[in-house]
mmCIF file with all atom_site columns, C-alpha atoms in Angstrom:
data_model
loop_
_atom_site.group_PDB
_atom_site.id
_atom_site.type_symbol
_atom_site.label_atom_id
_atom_site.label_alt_id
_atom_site.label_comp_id
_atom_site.label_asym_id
_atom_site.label_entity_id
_atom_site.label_seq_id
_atom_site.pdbx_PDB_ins_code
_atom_site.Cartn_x
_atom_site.Cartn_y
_atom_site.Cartn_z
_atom_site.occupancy
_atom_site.B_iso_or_equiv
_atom_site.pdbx_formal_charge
_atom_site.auth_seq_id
_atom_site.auth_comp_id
_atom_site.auth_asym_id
_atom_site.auth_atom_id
_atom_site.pdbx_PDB_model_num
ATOM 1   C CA . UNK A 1 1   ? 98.546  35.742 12.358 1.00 42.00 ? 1   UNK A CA 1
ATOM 2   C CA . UNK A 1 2   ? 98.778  39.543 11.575 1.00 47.00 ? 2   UNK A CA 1
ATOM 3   C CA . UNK A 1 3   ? 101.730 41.034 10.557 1.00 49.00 ? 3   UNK A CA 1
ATOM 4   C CA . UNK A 1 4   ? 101.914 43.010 14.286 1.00 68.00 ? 4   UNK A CA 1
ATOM 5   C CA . UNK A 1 5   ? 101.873 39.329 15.974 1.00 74.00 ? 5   UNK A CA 1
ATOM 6   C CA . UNK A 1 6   ? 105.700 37.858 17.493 1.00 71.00 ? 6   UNK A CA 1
ATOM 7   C CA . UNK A 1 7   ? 106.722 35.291 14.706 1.00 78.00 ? 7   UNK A CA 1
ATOM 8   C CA . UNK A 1 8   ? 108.877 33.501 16.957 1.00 90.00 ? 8   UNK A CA 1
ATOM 9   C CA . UNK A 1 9   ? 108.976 32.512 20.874 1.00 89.00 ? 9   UNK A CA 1
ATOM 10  C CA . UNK A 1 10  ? 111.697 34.967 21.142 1.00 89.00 ? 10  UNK A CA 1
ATOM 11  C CA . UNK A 1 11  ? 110.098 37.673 19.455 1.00 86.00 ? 11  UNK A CA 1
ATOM 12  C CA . UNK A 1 12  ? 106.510 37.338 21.639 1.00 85.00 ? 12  UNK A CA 1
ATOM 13  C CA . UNK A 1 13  ? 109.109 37.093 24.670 1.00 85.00 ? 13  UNK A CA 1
ATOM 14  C CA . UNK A 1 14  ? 110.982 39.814 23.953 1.00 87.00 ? 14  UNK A CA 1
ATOM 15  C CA . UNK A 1 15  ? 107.584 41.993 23.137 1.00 84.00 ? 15  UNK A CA 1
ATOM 16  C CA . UNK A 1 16  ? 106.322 41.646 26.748 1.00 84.00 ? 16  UNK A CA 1
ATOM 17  C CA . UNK A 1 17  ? 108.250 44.371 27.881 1.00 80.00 ? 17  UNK A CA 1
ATOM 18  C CA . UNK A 1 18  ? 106.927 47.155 24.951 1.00 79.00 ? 18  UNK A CA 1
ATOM 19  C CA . UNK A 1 19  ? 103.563 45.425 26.136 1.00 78.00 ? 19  UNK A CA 1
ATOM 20  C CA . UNK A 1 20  ? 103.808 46.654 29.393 1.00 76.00 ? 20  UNK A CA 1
ATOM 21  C CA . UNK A 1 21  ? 105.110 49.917 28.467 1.00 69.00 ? 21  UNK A CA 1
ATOM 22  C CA . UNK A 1 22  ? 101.673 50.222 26.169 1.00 71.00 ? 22  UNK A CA 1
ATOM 23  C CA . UNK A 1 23  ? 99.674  49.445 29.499 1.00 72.00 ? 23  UNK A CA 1
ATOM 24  C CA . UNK A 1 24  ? 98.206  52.756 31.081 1.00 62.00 ? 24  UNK A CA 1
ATOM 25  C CA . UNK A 1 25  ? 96.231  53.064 34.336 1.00 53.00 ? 25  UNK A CA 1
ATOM 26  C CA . UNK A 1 26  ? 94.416  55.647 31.860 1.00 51.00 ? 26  UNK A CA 1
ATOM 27  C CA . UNK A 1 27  ? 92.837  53.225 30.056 1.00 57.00 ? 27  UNK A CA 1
ATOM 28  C CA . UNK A 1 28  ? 90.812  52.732 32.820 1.00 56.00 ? 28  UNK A CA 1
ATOM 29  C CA . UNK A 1 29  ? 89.123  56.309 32.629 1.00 53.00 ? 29  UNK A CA 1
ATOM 30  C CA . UNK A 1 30  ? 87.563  55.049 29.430 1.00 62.00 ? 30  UNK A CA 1
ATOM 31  C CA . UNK A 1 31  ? 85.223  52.502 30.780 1.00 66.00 ? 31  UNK A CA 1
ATOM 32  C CA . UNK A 1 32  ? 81.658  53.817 32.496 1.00 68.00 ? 32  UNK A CA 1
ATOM 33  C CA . UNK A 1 33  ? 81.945  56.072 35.598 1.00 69.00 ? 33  UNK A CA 1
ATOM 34  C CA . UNK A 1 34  ? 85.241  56.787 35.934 1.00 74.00 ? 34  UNK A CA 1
ATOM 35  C CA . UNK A 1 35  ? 87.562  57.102 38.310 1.00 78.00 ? 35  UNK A CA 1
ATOM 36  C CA . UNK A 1 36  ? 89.183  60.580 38.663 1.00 80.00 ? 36  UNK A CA 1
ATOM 37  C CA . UNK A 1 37  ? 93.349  60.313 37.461 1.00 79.00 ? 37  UNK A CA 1
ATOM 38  C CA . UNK A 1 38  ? 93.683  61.697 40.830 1.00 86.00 ? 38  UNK A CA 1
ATOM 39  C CA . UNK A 1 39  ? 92.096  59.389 42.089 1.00 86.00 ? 39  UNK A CA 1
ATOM 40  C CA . UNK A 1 40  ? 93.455  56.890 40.783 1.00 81.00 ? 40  UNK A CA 1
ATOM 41  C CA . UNK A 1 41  ? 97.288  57.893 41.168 1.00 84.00 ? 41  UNK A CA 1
ATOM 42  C CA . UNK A 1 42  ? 96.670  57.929 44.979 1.00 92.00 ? 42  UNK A CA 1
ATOM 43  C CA . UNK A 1 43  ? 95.575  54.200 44.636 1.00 92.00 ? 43  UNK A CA 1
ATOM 44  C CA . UNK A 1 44  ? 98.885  53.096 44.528 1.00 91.00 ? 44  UNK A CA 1
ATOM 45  C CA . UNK A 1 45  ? 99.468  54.229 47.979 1.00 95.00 ? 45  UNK A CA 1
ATOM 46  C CA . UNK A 1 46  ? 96.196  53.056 48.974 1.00 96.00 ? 46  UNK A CA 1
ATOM 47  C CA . UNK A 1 47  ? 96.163  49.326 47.547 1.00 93.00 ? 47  UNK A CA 1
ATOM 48  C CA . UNK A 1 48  ? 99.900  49.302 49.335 1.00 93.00 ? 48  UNK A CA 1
ATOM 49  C CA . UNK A 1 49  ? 98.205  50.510 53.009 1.00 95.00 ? 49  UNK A CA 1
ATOM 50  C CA . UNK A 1 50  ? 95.337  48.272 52.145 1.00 94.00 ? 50  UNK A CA 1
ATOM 51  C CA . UNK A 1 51  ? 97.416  44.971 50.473 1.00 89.00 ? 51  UNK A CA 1
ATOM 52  C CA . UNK A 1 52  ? 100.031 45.167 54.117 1.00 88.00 ? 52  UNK A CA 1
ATOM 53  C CA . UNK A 1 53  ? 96.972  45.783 56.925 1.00 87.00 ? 53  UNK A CA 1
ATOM 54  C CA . UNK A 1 54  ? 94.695  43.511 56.331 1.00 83.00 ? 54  UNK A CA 1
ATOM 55  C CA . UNK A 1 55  ? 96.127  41.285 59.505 1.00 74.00 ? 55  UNK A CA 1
ATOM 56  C CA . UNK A 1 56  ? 94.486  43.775 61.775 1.00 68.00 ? 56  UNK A CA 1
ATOM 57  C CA . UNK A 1 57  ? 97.984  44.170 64.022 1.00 75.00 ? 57  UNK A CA 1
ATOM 58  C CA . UNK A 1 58  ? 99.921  44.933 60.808 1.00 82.00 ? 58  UNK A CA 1
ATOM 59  C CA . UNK A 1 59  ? 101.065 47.968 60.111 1.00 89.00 ? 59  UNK A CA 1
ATOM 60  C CA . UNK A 1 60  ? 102.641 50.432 57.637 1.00 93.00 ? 60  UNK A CA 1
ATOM 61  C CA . UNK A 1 61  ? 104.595 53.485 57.826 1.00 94.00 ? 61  UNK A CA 1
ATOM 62  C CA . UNK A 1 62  ? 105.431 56.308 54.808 1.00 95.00 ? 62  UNK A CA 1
ATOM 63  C CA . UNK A 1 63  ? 108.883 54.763 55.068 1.00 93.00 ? 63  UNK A CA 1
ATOM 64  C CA . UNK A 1 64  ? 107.973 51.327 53.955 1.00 92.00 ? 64  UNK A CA 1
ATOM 65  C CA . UNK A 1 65  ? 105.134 52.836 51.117 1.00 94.00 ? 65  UNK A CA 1
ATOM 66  C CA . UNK A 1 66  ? 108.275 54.741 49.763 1.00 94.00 ? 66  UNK A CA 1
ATOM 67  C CA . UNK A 1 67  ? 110.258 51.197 49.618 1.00 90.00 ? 67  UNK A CA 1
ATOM 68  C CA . UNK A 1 68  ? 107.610 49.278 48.248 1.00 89.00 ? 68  UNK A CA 1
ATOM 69  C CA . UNK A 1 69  ? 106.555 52.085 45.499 1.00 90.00 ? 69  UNK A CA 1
ATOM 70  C CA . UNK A 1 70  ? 110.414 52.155 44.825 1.00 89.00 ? 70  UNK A CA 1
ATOM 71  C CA . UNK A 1 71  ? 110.014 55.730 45.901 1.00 93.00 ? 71  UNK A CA 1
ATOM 72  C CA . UNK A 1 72  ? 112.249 58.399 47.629 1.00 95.00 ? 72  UNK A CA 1
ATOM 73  C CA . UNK A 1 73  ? 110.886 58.285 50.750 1.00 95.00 ? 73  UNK A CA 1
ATOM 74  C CA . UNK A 1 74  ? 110.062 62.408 50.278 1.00 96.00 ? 74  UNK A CA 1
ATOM 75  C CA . UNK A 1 75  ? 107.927 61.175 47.576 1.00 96.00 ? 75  UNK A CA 1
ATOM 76  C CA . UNK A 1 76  ? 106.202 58.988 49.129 1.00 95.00 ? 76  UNK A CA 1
ATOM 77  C CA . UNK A 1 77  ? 105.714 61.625 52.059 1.00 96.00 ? 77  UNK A CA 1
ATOM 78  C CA . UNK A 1 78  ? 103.793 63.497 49.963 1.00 96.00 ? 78  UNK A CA 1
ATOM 79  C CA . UNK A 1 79  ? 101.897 60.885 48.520 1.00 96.00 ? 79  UNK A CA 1
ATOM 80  C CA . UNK A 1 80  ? 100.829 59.657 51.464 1.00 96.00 ? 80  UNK A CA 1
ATOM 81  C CA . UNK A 1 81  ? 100.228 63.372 53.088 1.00 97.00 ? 81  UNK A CA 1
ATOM 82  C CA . UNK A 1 82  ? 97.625  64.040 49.504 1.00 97.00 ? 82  UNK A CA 1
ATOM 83  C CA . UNK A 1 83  ? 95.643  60.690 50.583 1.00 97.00 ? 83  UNK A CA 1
ATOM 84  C CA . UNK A 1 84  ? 95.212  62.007 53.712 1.00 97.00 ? 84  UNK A CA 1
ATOM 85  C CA . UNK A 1 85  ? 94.217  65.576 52.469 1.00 97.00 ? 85  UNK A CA 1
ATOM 86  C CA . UNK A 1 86  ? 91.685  63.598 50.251 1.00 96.00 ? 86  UNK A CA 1
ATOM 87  C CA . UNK A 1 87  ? 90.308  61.965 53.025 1.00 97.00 ? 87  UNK A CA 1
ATOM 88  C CA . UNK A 1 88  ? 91.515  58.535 51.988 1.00 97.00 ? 88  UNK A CA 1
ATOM 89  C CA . UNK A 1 89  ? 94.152  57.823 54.818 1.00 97.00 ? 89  UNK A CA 1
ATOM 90  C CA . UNK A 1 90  ? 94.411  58.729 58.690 1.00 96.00 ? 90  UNK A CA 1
ATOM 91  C CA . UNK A 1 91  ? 97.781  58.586 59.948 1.00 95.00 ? 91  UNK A CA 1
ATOM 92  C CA . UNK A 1 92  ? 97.696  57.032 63.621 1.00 92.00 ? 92  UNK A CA 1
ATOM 93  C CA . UNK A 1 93  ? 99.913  55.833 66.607 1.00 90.00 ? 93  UNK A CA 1
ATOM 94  C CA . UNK A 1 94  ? 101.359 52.521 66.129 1.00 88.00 ? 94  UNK A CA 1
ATOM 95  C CA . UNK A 1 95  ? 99.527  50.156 68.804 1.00 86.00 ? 95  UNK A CA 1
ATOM 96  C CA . UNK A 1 96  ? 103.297 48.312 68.472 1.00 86.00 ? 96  UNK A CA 1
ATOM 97  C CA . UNK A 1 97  ? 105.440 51.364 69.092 1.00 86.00 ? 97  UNK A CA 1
ATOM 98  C CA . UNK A 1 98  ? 103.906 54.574 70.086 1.00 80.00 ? 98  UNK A CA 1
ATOM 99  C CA . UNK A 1 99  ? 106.758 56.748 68.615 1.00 84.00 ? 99  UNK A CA 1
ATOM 100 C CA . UNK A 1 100 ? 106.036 55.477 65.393 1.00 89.00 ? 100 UNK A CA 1
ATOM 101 C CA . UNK A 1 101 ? 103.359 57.258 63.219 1.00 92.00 ? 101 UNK A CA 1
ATOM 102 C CA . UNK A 1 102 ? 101.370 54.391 60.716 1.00 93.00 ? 102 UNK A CA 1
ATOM 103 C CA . UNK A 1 103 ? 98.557  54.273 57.975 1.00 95.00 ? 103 UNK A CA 1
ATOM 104 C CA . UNK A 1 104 ? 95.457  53.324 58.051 1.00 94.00 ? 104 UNK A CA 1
ATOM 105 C CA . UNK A 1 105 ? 92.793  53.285 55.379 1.00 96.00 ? 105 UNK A CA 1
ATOM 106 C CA . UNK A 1 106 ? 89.705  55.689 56.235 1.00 97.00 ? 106 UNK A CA 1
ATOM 107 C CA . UNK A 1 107 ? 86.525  54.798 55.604 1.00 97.00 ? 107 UNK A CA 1
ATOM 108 C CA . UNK A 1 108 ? 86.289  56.940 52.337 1.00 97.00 ? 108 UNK A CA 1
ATOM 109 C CA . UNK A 1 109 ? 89.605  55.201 51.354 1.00 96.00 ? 109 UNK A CA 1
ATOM 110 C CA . UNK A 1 110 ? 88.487  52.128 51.811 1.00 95.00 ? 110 UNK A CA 1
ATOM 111 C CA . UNK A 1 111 ? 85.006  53.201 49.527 1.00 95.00 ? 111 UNK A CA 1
ATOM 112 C CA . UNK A 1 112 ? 87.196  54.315 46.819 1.00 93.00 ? 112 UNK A CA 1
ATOM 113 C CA . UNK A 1 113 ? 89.434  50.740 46.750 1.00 94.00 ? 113 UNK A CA 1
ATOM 114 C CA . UNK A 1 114 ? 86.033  48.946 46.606 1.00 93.00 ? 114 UNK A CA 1
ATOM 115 C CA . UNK A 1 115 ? 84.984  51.372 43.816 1.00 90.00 ? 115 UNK A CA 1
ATOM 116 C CA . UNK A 1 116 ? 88.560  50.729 42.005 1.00 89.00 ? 116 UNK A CA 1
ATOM 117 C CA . UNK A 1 117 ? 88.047  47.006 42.181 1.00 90.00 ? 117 UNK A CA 1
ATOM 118 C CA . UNK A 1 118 ? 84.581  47.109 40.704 1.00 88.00 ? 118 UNK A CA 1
ATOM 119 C CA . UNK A 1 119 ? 85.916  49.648 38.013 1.00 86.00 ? 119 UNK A CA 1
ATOM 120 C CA . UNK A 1 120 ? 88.891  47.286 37.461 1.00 85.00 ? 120 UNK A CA 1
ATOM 121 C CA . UNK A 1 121 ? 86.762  44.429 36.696 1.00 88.00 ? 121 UNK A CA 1
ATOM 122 C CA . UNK A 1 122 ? 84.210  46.145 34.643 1.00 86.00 ? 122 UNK A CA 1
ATOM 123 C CA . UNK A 1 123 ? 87.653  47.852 32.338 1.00 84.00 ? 123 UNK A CA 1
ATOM 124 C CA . UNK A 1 124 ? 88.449  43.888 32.108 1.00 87.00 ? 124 UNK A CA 1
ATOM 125 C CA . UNK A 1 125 ? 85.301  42.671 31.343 1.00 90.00 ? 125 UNK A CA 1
ATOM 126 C CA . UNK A 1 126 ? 85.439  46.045 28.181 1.00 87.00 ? 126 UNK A CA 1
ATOM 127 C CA . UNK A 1 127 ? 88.739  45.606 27.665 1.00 87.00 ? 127 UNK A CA 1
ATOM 128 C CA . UNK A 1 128 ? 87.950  41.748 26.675 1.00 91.00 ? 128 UNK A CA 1
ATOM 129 C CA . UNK A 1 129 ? 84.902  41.708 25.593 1.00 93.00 ? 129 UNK A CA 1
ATOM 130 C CA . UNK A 1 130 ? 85.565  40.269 22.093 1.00 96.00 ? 130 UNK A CA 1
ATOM 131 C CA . UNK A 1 131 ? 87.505  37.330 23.276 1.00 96.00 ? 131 UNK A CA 1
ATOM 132 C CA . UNK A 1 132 ? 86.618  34.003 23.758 1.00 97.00 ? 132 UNK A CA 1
ATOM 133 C CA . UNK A 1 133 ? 86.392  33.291 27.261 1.00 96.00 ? 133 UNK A CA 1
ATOM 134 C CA . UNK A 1 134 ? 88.309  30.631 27.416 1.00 97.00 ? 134 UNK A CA 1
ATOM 135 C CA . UNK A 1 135 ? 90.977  32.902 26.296 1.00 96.00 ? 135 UNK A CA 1
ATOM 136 C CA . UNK A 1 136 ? 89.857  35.444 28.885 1.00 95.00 ? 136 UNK A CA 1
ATOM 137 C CA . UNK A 1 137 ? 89.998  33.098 31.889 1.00 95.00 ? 137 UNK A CA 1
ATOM 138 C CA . UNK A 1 138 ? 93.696  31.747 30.696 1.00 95.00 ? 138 UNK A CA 1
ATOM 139 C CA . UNK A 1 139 ? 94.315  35.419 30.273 1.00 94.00 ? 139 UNK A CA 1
ATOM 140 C CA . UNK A 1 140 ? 93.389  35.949 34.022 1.00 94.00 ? 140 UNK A CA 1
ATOM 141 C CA . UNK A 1 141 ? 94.731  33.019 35.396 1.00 95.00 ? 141 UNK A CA 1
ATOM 142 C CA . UNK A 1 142 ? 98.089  34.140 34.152 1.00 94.00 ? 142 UNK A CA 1
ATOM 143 C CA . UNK A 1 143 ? 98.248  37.625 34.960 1.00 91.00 ? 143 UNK A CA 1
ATOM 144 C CA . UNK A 1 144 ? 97.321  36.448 38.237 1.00 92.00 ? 144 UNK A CA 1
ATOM 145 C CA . UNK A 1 145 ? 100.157 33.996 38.875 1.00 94.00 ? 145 UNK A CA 1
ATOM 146 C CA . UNK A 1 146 ? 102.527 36.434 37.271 1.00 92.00 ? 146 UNK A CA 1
ATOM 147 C CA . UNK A 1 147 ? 101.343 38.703 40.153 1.00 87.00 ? 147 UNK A CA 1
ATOM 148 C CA . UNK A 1 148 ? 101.943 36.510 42.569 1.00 90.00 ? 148 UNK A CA 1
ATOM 149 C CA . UNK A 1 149 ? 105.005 35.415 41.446 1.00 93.00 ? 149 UNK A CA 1
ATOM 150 C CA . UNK A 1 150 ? 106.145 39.215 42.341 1.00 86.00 ? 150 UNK A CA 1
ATOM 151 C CA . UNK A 1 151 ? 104.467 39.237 45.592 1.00 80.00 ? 151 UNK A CA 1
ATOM 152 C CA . UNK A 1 152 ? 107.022 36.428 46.188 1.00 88.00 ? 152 UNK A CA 1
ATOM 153 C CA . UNK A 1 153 ? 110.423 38.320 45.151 1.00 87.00 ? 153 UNK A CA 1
ATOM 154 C CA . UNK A 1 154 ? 108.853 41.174 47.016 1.00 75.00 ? 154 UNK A CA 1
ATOM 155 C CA . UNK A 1 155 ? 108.357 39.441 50.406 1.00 76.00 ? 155 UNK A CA 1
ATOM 156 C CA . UNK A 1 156 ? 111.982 38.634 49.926 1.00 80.00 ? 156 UNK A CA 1
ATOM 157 C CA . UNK A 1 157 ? 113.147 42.306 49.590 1.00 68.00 ? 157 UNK A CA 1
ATOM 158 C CA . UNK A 1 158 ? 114.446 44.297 52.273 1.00 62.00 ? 158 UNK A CA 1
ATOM 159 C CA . UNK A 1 159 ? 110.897 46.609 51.888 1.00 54.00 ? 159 UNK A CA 1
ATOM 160 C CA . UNK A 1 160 ? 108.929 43.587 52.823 1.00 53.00 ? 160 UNK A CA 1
ATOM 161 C CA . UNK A 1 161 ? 111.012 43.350 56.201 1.00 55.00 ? 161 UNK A CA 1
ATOM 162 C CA . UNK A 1 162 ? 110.544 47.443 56.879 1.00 53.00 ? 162 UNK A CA 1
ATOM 163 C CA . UNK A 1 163 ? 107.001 46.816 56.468 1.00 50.00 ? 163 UNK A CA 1
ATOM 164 C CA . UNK A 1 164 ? 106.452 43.634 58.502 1.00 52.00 ? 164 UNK A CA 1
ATOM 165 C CA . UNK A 1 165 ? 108.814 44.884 61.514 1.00 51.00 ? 165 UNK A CA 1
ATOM 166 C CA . UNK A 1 166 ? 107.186 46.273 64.172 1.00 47.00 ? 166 UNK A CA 1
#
């Protein structure tokens, strides 16, 4: 154990949140073809149009992006009006409620989410690449239950009602 490790089950507890802090979406402009930091910041709004229309009758509007980016909904207007700039979104008529304006992922945005995935994995696969794999697979395994232990207080949250409501 190195002098930087948690001695204690409080202290690794307690160093998850500095942890997280240290995490930076810029360490994935290190790995091999990069993805632009523009780029990149408009895949938050992105993965959010892409994670909440996959069911081909769901929909999204700005207003529930800006809830479930914890955004003011200005911010999120923007956002959303730079993806679509970039080519990444087209805003279209809600097949639900034609006075409502929704997003939709172009074809280049949905290009640049496959790109992002394959850049995410190769960033793991660097990122790791001097640990066992057993210890890499754990490592997965748990990041991706902690993930989906948010999507679950998330479908739970007002945002996750603004999005699913028609």
């Amino acid at each position: 154990m190195t002098t930087n490790e948690p001695q204690t089950a409080e202290d690794l507890l307690n160093a998850v949140g500095p942890a997280f802090s240290k995490l930076r979406r810029t360490s994935l402009l290190e790995v091999a073809n990069p993805i632009s930091a523009k780029d990149l910041s408009r895949t938050l709004v992105l993965n959010i149009v892409q994670e909440h229309t996959r069911d081909s009758e769901a929909e999204i509007t700005v207003g529930a992006v800006a809830e479930l980016l914890g955004v003011d909904p200005s911010v999120a207007s923007r956002m959303v009006s730079d993806s679509i700039k970039a080519g990444y979104l087209i805003r279209a008529a809600s097949q639900q409620d034609g006075r409502r304006t929704v997003l939709r992922l172009s074809p280049e945005g949905a290009e640049l989410m496959s790109r992002l995935r394959r850049h995410q994995r190769e960033a793991f696969d660097y990122i790791t690449a001097d640990w066992a794999e057993e210890d890499r697979l754990a490592f997965a395994r748990l990041m991706l239950k902690y993930v989906d232990s948010l999507a679950r207080l998330r479908d739970r949250s007002p945002a996750a009602d603004d999005a699913k409501r028609p």
